[in-house]
Amino acid sequence: MIKPFTALAALAVLFTASAASAQMLKTADTPKGKTFVDDKGMTLYTFDKDAGGKSMCNGPCAENWPPLFAADSAKPTADMTIVVRDDGKKMWAYKGKPLYTFKKDTAPGQINGDGFLNGAWHLATP
């Protein structure tokens, strides 16, 4: 009886460790369709100027568009990758596109940043 329990416990620890290694994106419905949200329910966005797995939103841009930061111990999986920013901090990316929130979204479900800066900012969609 101890062996099956030990095996199950080991599997549970392994599953928990692998699940925690990558940011688990959630989705929410908006007037413009489904979008990804962070763990607080805040809308996530992508930026057209980001290219080659690099964030181009630094300095004042990152104050208005806070990056979805990744812990130093975070591990990428499947479509979730990690981008190292110019300041050396890590952030999450979906299919190579860095993910951000928007400072003017003050409550879950808001999508004030979609189309901002002549259409350069977009809802991050599945």
mmCIF file with all atom_site columns, C-alpha atoms in Angstrom:
data_model
loop_
_atom_site.group_PDB
_atom_site.id
_atom_site.type_symbol
_atom_site.label_atom_id
_atom_site.label_alt_id
_atom_site.label_comp_id
_atom_site.label_asym_id
_atom_site.label_entity_id
_atom_site.label_seq_id
_atom_site.pdbx_PDB_ins_code
_atom_site.Cartn_x
_atom_site.Cartn_y
_atom_site.Cartn_z
_atom_site.occupancy
_atom_site.B_iso_or_equiv
_atom_site.pdbx_formal_charge
_atom_site.auth_seq_id
_atom_site.auth_comp_id
_atom_site.auth_asym_id
_atom_site.auth_atom_id
_atom_site.pdbx_PDB_model_num
ATOM 1   C CA . MET A 1 1   ? 0.000   0.000  0.000   1.00 0.00 ? 1   MET A CA 1
ATOM 2   C CA . ILE A 1 2   ? 2.900   2.354  0.651   1.00 0.00 ? 2   ILE A CA 1
ATOM 3   C CA . LYS A 1 3   ? 4.374   1.983  -2.860  1.00 0.00 ? 3   LYS A CA 1
ATOM 4   C CA . PRO A 1 4   ? 1.216   3.160  -4.729  1.00 0.00 ? 4   PRO A CA 1
ATOM 5   C CA . PHE A 1 5   ? 0.863   6.089  -2.334  1.00 0.00 ? 5   PHE A CA 1
ATOM 6   C CA . THR A 1 6   ? 4.519   7.069  -2.806  1.00 0.00 ? 6   THR A CA 1
ATOM 7   C CA . ALA A 1 7   ? 4.157   6.863  -6.591  1.00 0.00 ? 7   ALA A CA 1
ATOM 8   C CA . LEU A 1 8   ? 1.022   9.026  -6.516  1.00 0.00 ? 8   LEU A CA 1
ATOM 9   C CA . ALA A 1 9   ? 2.691   11.568 -4.266  1.00 0.00 ? 9   ALA A CA 1
ATOM 10  C CA . ALA A 1 10  ? 5.690   11.750 -6.605  1.00 0.00 ? 10  ALA A CA 1
ATOM 11  C CA . LEU A 1 11  ? 3.409   12.255 -9.605  1.00 0.00 ? 11  LEU A CA 1
ATOM 12  C CA . ALA A 1 12  ? 1.520   15.015 -7.802  1.00 0.00 ? 12  ALA A CA 1
ATOM 13  C CA . VAL A 1 13  ? 4.764   16.841 -7.002  1.00 0.00 ? 13  VAL A CA 1
ATOM 14  C CA . LEU A 1 14  ? 5.992   16.450 -10.584 1.00 0.00 ? 14  LEU A CA 1
ATOM 15  C CA . PHE A 1 15  ? 2.709   17.729 -12.033 1.00 0.00 ? 15  PHE A CA 1
ATOM 16  C CA . THR A 1 16  ? 2.629   20.702 -9.656  1.00 0.00 ? 16  THR A CA 1
ATOM 17  C CA . ALA A 1 17  ? 6.209   21.657 -10.493 1.00 0.00 ? 17  ALA A CA 1
ATOM 18  C CA . SER A 1 18  ? 5.617   21.506 -14.247 1.00 0.00 ? 18  SER A CA 1
ATOM 19  C CA . ALA A 1 19  ? 2.326   23.429 -14.023 1.00 0.00 ? 19  ALA A CA 1
ATOM 20  C CA . ALA A 1 20  ? 3.976   26.194 -12.022 1.00 0.00 ? 20  ALA A CA 1
ATOM 21  C CA . SER A 1 21  ? 6.866   26.541 -14.431 1.00 0.00 ? 21  SER A CA 1
ATOM 22  C CA . ALA A 1 22  ? 4.895   28.367 -17.115 1.00 0.00 ? 22  ALA A CA 1
ATOM 23  C CA . GLN A 1 23  ? 2.423   31.217 -16.867 1.00 0.00 ? 23  GLN A CA 1
ATOM 24  C CA . MET A 1 24  ? -1.048  29.759 -17.197 1.00 0.00 ? 24  MET A CA 1
ATOM 25  C CA . LEU A 1 25  ? -3.022  32.148 -19.363 1.00 0.00 ? 25  LEU A CA 1
ATOM 26  C CA . LYS A 1 26  ? -6.706  32.549 -18.718 1.00 0.00 ? 26  LYS A CA 1
ATOM 27  C CA . THR A 1 27  ? -9.214  33.878 -21.203 1.00 0.00 ? 27  THR A CA 1
ATOM 28  C CA . ALA A 1 28  ? -12.098 36.297 -20.767 1.00 0.00 ? 28  ALA A CA 1
ATOM 29  C CA . ASP A 1 29  ? -14.912 37.434 -23.008 1.00 0.00 ? 29  ASP A CA 1
ATOM 30  C CA . THR A 1 30  ? -14.877 41.059 -24.163 1.00 0.00 ? 30  THR A CA 1
ATOM 31  C CA . PRO A 1 31  ? -17.042 43.009 -26.615 1.00 0.00 ? 31  PRO A CA 1
ATOM 32  C CA . LYS A 1 32  ? -14.334 42.216 -29.200 1.00 0.00 ? 32  LYS A CA 1
ATOM 33  C CA . GLY A 1 33  ? -14.206 38.483 -28.450 1.00 0.00 ? 33  GLY A CA 1
ATOM 34  C CA . LYS A 1 34  ? -11.982 36.282 -26.290 1.00 0.00 ? 34  LYS A CA 1
ATOM 35  C CA . THR A 1 35  ? -8.741  37.699 -24.987 1.00 0.00 ? 35  THR A CA 1
ATOM 36  C CA . PHE A 1 36  ? -6.017  36.540 -22.635 1.00 0.00 ? 36  PHE A CA 1
ATOM 37  C CA . VAL A 1 37  ? -5.977  37.983 -19.119 1.00 0.00 ? 37  VAL A CA 1
ATOM 38  C CA . ASP A 1 38  ? -3.489  37.868 -16.262 1.00 0.00 ? 38  ASP A CA 1
ATOM 39  C CA . ASP A 1 39  ? -4.139  36.236 -12.892 1.00 0.00 ? 39  ASP A CA 1
ATOM 40  C CA . LYS A 1 40  ? -6.048  39.365 -11.746 1.00 0.00 ? 40  LYS A CA 1
ATOM 41  C CA . GLY A 1 41  ? -8.327  39.274 -14.802 1.00 0.00 ? 41  GLY A CA 1
ATOM 42  C CA . MET A 1 42  ? -6.652  42.251 -16.468 1.00 0.00 ? 42  MET A CA 1
ATOM 43  C CA . THR A 1 43  ? -6.547  42.249 -20.266 1.00 0.00 ? 43  THR A CA 1
ATOM 44  C CA . LEU A 1 44  ? -3.253  41.355 -21.945 1.00 0.00 ? 44  LEU A CA 1
ATOM 45  C CA . TYR A 1 45  ? -1.966  43.059 -25.087 1.00 0.00 ? 45  TYR A CA 1
ATOM 46  C CA . THR A 1 46  ? 0.683   42.652 -27.784 1.00 0.00 ? 46  THR A CA 1
ATOM 47  C CA . PHE A 1 47  ? 2.676   45.433 -29.466 1.00 0.00 ? 47  PHE A CA 1
ATOM 48  C CA . ASP A 1 48  ? 3.336   45.558 -33.234 1.00 0.00 ? 48  ASP A CA 1
ATOM 49  C CA . LYS A 1 49  ? 6.835   46.996 -32.749 1.00 0.00 ? 49  LYS A CA 1
ATOM 50  C CA . ASP A 1 50  ? 7.985   43.891 -30.845 1.00 0.00 ? 50  ASP A CA 1
ATOM 51  C CA . ALA A 1 51  ? 9.852   41.607 -33.226 1.00 0.00 ? 51  ALA A CA 1
ATOM 52  C CA . GLY A 1 52  ? 12.150  38.623 -33.125 1.00 0.00 ? 52  GLY A CA 1
ATOM 53  C CA . GLY A 1 53  ? 11.158  37.717 -29.571 1.00 0.00 ? 53  GLY A CA 1
ATOM 54  C CA . LYS A 1 54  ? 12.302  41.115 -28.266 1.00 0.00 ? 54  LYS A CA 1
ATOM 55  C CA . SER A 1 55  ? 10.332  43.697 -26.318 1.00 0.00 ? 55  SER A CA 1
ATOM 56  C CA . MET A 1 56  ? 10.568  47.194 -27.780 1.00 0.00 ? 56  MET A CA 1
ATOM 57  C CA . CYS A 1 57  ? 8.473   48.695 -24.964 1.00 0.00 ? 57  CYS A CA 1
ATOM 58  C CA . ASN A 1 58  ? 10.943  50.104 -22.437 1.00 0.00 ? 58  ASN A CA 1
ATOM 59  C CA . GLY A 1 59  ? 11.209  53.163 -20.189 1.00 0.00 ? 59  GLY A CA 1
ATOM 60  C CA . PRO A 1 60  ? 8.054   55.333 -20.263 1.00 0.00 ? 60  PRO A CA 1
ATOM 61  C CA . CYS A 1 61  ? 6.377   52.834 -22.577 1.00 0.00 ? 61  CYS A CA 1
ATOM 62  C CA . ALA A 1 62  ? 6.718   50.088 -19.945 1.00 0.00 ? 62  ALA A CA 1
ATOM 63  C CA . GLU A 1 63  ? 5.249   52.437 -17.314 1.00 0.00 ? 63  GLU A CA 1
ATOM 64  C CA . ASN A 1 64  ? 2.072   52.731 -19.410 1.00 0.00 ? 64  ASN A CA 1
ATOM 65  C CA . TRP A 1 65  ? 2.186   49.122 -20.629 1.00 0.00 ? 65  TRP A CA 1
ATOM 66  C CA . PRO A 1 66  ? 3.468   47.032 -17.703 1.00 0.00 ? 66  PRO A CA 1
ATOM 67  C CA . PRO A 1 67  ? 5.071   43.780 -18.899 1.00 0.00 ? 67  PRO A CA 1
ATOM 68  C CA . LEU A 1 68  ? 3.722   40.438 -17.716 1.00 0.00 ? 68  LEU A CA 1
ATOM 69  C CA . PHE A 1 69  ? 6.836   39.596 -15.714 1.00 0.00 ? 69  PHE A CA 1
ATOM 70  C CA . ALA A 1 70  ? 8.134   36.051 -15.308 1.00 0.00 ? 70  ALA A CA 1
ATOM 71  C CA . ALA A 1 71  ? 9.934   34.805 -12.216 1.00 0.00 ? 71  ALA A CA 1
ATOM 72  C CA . ASP A 1 72  ? 13.635  34.038 -12.596 1.00 0.00 ? 72  ASP A CA 1
ATOM 73  C CA . SER A 1 73  ? 12.806  30.371 -12.019 1.00 0.00 ? 73  SER A CA 1
ATOM 74  C CA . ALA A 1 74  ? 10.038  30.321 -14.671 1.00 0.00 ? 74  ALA A CA 1
ATOM 75  C CA . LYS A 1 75  ? 10.330  27.764 -17.466 1.00 0.00 ? 75  LYS A CA 1
ATOM 76  C CA . PRO A 1 76  ? 8.724   28.150 -20.897 1.00 0.00 ? 76  PRO A CA 1
ATOM 77  C CA . THR A 1 77  ? 6.338   25.508 -22.210 1.00 0.00 ? 77  THR A CA 1
ATOM 78  C CA . ALA A 1 78  ? 4.526   25.085 -25.538 1.00 0.00 ? 78  ALA A CA 1
ATOM 79  C CA . ASP A 1 79  ? 3.300   28.492 -26.724 1.00 0.00 ? 79  ASP A CA 1
ATOM 80  C CA . MET A 1 80  ? 4.446   30.344 -23.588 1.00 0.00 ? 80  MET A CA 1
ATOM 81  C CA . THR A 1 81  ? 8.001   31.608 -23.922 1.00 0.00 ? 81  THR A CA 1
ATOM 82  C CA . ILE A 1 82  ? 10.185  33.988 -21.962 1.00 0.00 ? 82  ILE A CA 1
ATOM 83  C CA . VAL A 1 83  ? 11.698  37.198 -23.302 1.00 0.00 ? 83  VAL A CA 1
ATOM 84  C CA . VAL A 1 84  ? 14.603  38.950 -21.575 1.00 0.00 ? 84  VAL A CA 1
ATOM 85  C CA . ARG A 1 85  ? 14.019  42.693 -21.545 1.00 0.00 ? 85  ARG A CA 1
ATOM 86  C CA . ASP A 1 86  ? 16.647  45.413 -22.021 1.00 0.00 ? 86  ASP A CA 1
ATOM 87  C CA . ASP A 1 87  ? 16.729  45.874 -18.221 1.00 0.00 ? 87  ASP A CA 1
ATOM 88  C CA . GLY A 1 88  ? 17.487  42.151 -17.793 1.00 0.00 ? 88  GLY A CA 1
ATOM 89  C CA . LYS A 1 89  ? 14.072  41.278 -16.334 1.00 0.00 ? 89  LYS A CA 1
ATOM 90  C CA . LYS A 1 90  ? 12.118  38.364 -17.794 1.00 0.00 ? 90  LYS A CA 1
ATOM 91  C CA . MET A 1 91  ? 8.619   38.614 -19.215 1.00 0.00 ? 91  MET A CA 1
ATOM 92  C CA . TRP A 1 92  ? 6.135   36.174 -20.695 1.00 0.00 ? 92  TRP A CA 1
ATOM 93  C CA . ALA A 1 93  ? 5.392   35.962 -24.394 1.00 0.00 ? 93  ALA A CA 1
ATOM 94  C CA . TYR A 1 94  ? 2.710   34.033 -26.249 1.00 0.00 ? 94  TYR A CA 1
ATOM 95  C CA . LYS A 1 95  ? 3.917   32.522 -29.529 1.00 0.00 ? 95  LYS A CA 1
ATOM 96  C CA . GLY A 1 96  ? 6.912   34.873 -29.379 1.00 0.00 ? 96  GLY A CA 1
ATOM 97  C CA . LYS A 1 97  ? 4.877   38.049 -28.775 1.00 0.00 ? 97  LYS A CA 1
ATOM 98  C CA . PRO A 1 98  ? 5.620   39.733 -25.417 1.00 0.00 ? 98  PRO A CA 1
ATOM 99  C CA . LEU A 1 99  ? 2.543   40.299 -23.216 1.00 0.00 ? 99  LEU A CA 1
ATOM 100 C CA . TYR A 1 100 ? 1.580   43.516 -21.430 1.00 0.00 ? 100 TYR A CA 1
ATOM 101 C CA . THR A 1 101 ? -1.244  45.017 -19.413 1.00 0.00 ? 101 THR A CA 1
ATOM 102 C CA . PHE A 1 102 ? -2.390  48.635 -19.896 1.00 0.00 ? 102 PHE A CA 1
ATOM 103 C CA . LYS A 1 103 ? -2.202  51.272 -17.162 1.00 0.00 ? 103 LYS A CA 1
ATOM 104 C CA . LYS A 1 104 ? -5.560  52.793 -18.175 1.00 0.00 ? 104 LYS A CA 1
ATOM 105 C CA . ASP A 1 105 ? -7.359  49.479 -17.712 1.00 0.00 ? 105 ASP A CA 1
ATOM 106 C CA . THR A 1 106 ? -8.356  49.885 -14.082 1.00 0.00 ? 106 THR A CA 1
ATOM 107 C CA . ALA A 1 107 ? -10.731 46.929 -13.738 1.00 0.00 ? 107 ALA A CA 1
ATOM 108 C CA . PRO A 1 108 ? -10.948 43.402 -15.131 1.00 0.00 ? 108 PRO A CA 1
ATOM 109 C CA . GLY A 1 109 ? -12.663 43.241 -18.520 1.00 0.00 ? 109 GLY A CA 1
ATOM 110 C CA . GLN A 1 110 ? -11.599 46.679 -19.702 1.00 0.00 ? 110 GLN A CA 1
ATOM 111 C CA . ILE A 1 111 ? -9.964  46.828 -23.156 1.00 0.00 ? 111 ILE A CA 1
ATOM 112 C CA . ASN A 1 112 ? -8.969  50.501 -23.339 1.00 0.00 ? 112 ASN A CA 1
ATOM 113 C CA . GLY A 1 113 ? -5.608  49.719 -24.929 1.00 0.00 ? 113 GLY A CA 1
ATOM 114 C CA . ASP A 1 114 ? -6.880  47.879 -28.004 1.00 0.00 ? 114 ASP A CA 1
ATOM 115 C CA . GLY A 1 115 ? -5.985  49.912 -31.118 1.00 0.00 ? 115 GLY A CA 1
ATOM 116 C CA . PHE A 1 116 ? -3.931  52.426 -29.118 1.00 0.00 ? 116 PHE A CA 1
ATOM 117 C CA . LEU A 1 117 ? -1.031  54.267 -30.818 1.00 0.00 ? 117 LEU A CA 1
ATOM 118 C CA . ASN A 1 118 ? -2.520  54.182 -34.331 1.00 0.00 ? 118 ASN A CA 1
ATOM 119 C CA . GLY A 1 119 ? -3.425  50.528 -33.976 1.00 0.00 ? 119 GLY A CA 1
ATOM 120 C CA . ALA A 1 120 ? -0.023  49.288 -32.744 1.00 0.00 ? 120 ALA A CA 1
ATOM 121 C CA . TRP A 1 121 ? -1.489  47.683 -29.590 1.00 0.00 ? 121 TRP A CA 1
ATOM 122 C CA . HIS A 1 122 ? -3.802  44.677 -29.832 1.00 0.00 ? 122 HIS A CA 1
ATOM 123 C CA . LEU A 1 123 ? -5.719  42.360 -27.567 1.00 0.00 ? 123 LEU A CA 1
ATOM 124 C CA . ALA A 1 124 ? -3.689  39.195 -26.968 1.00 0.00 ? 124 ALA A CA 1
ATOM 125 C CA . THR A 1 125 ? -5.961  36.485 -28.305 1.00 0.00 ? 125 THR A CA 1
ATOM 126 C CA . PRO A 1 126 ? -5.880  32.690 -28.242 1.00 0.00 ? 126 PRO A CA 1
#
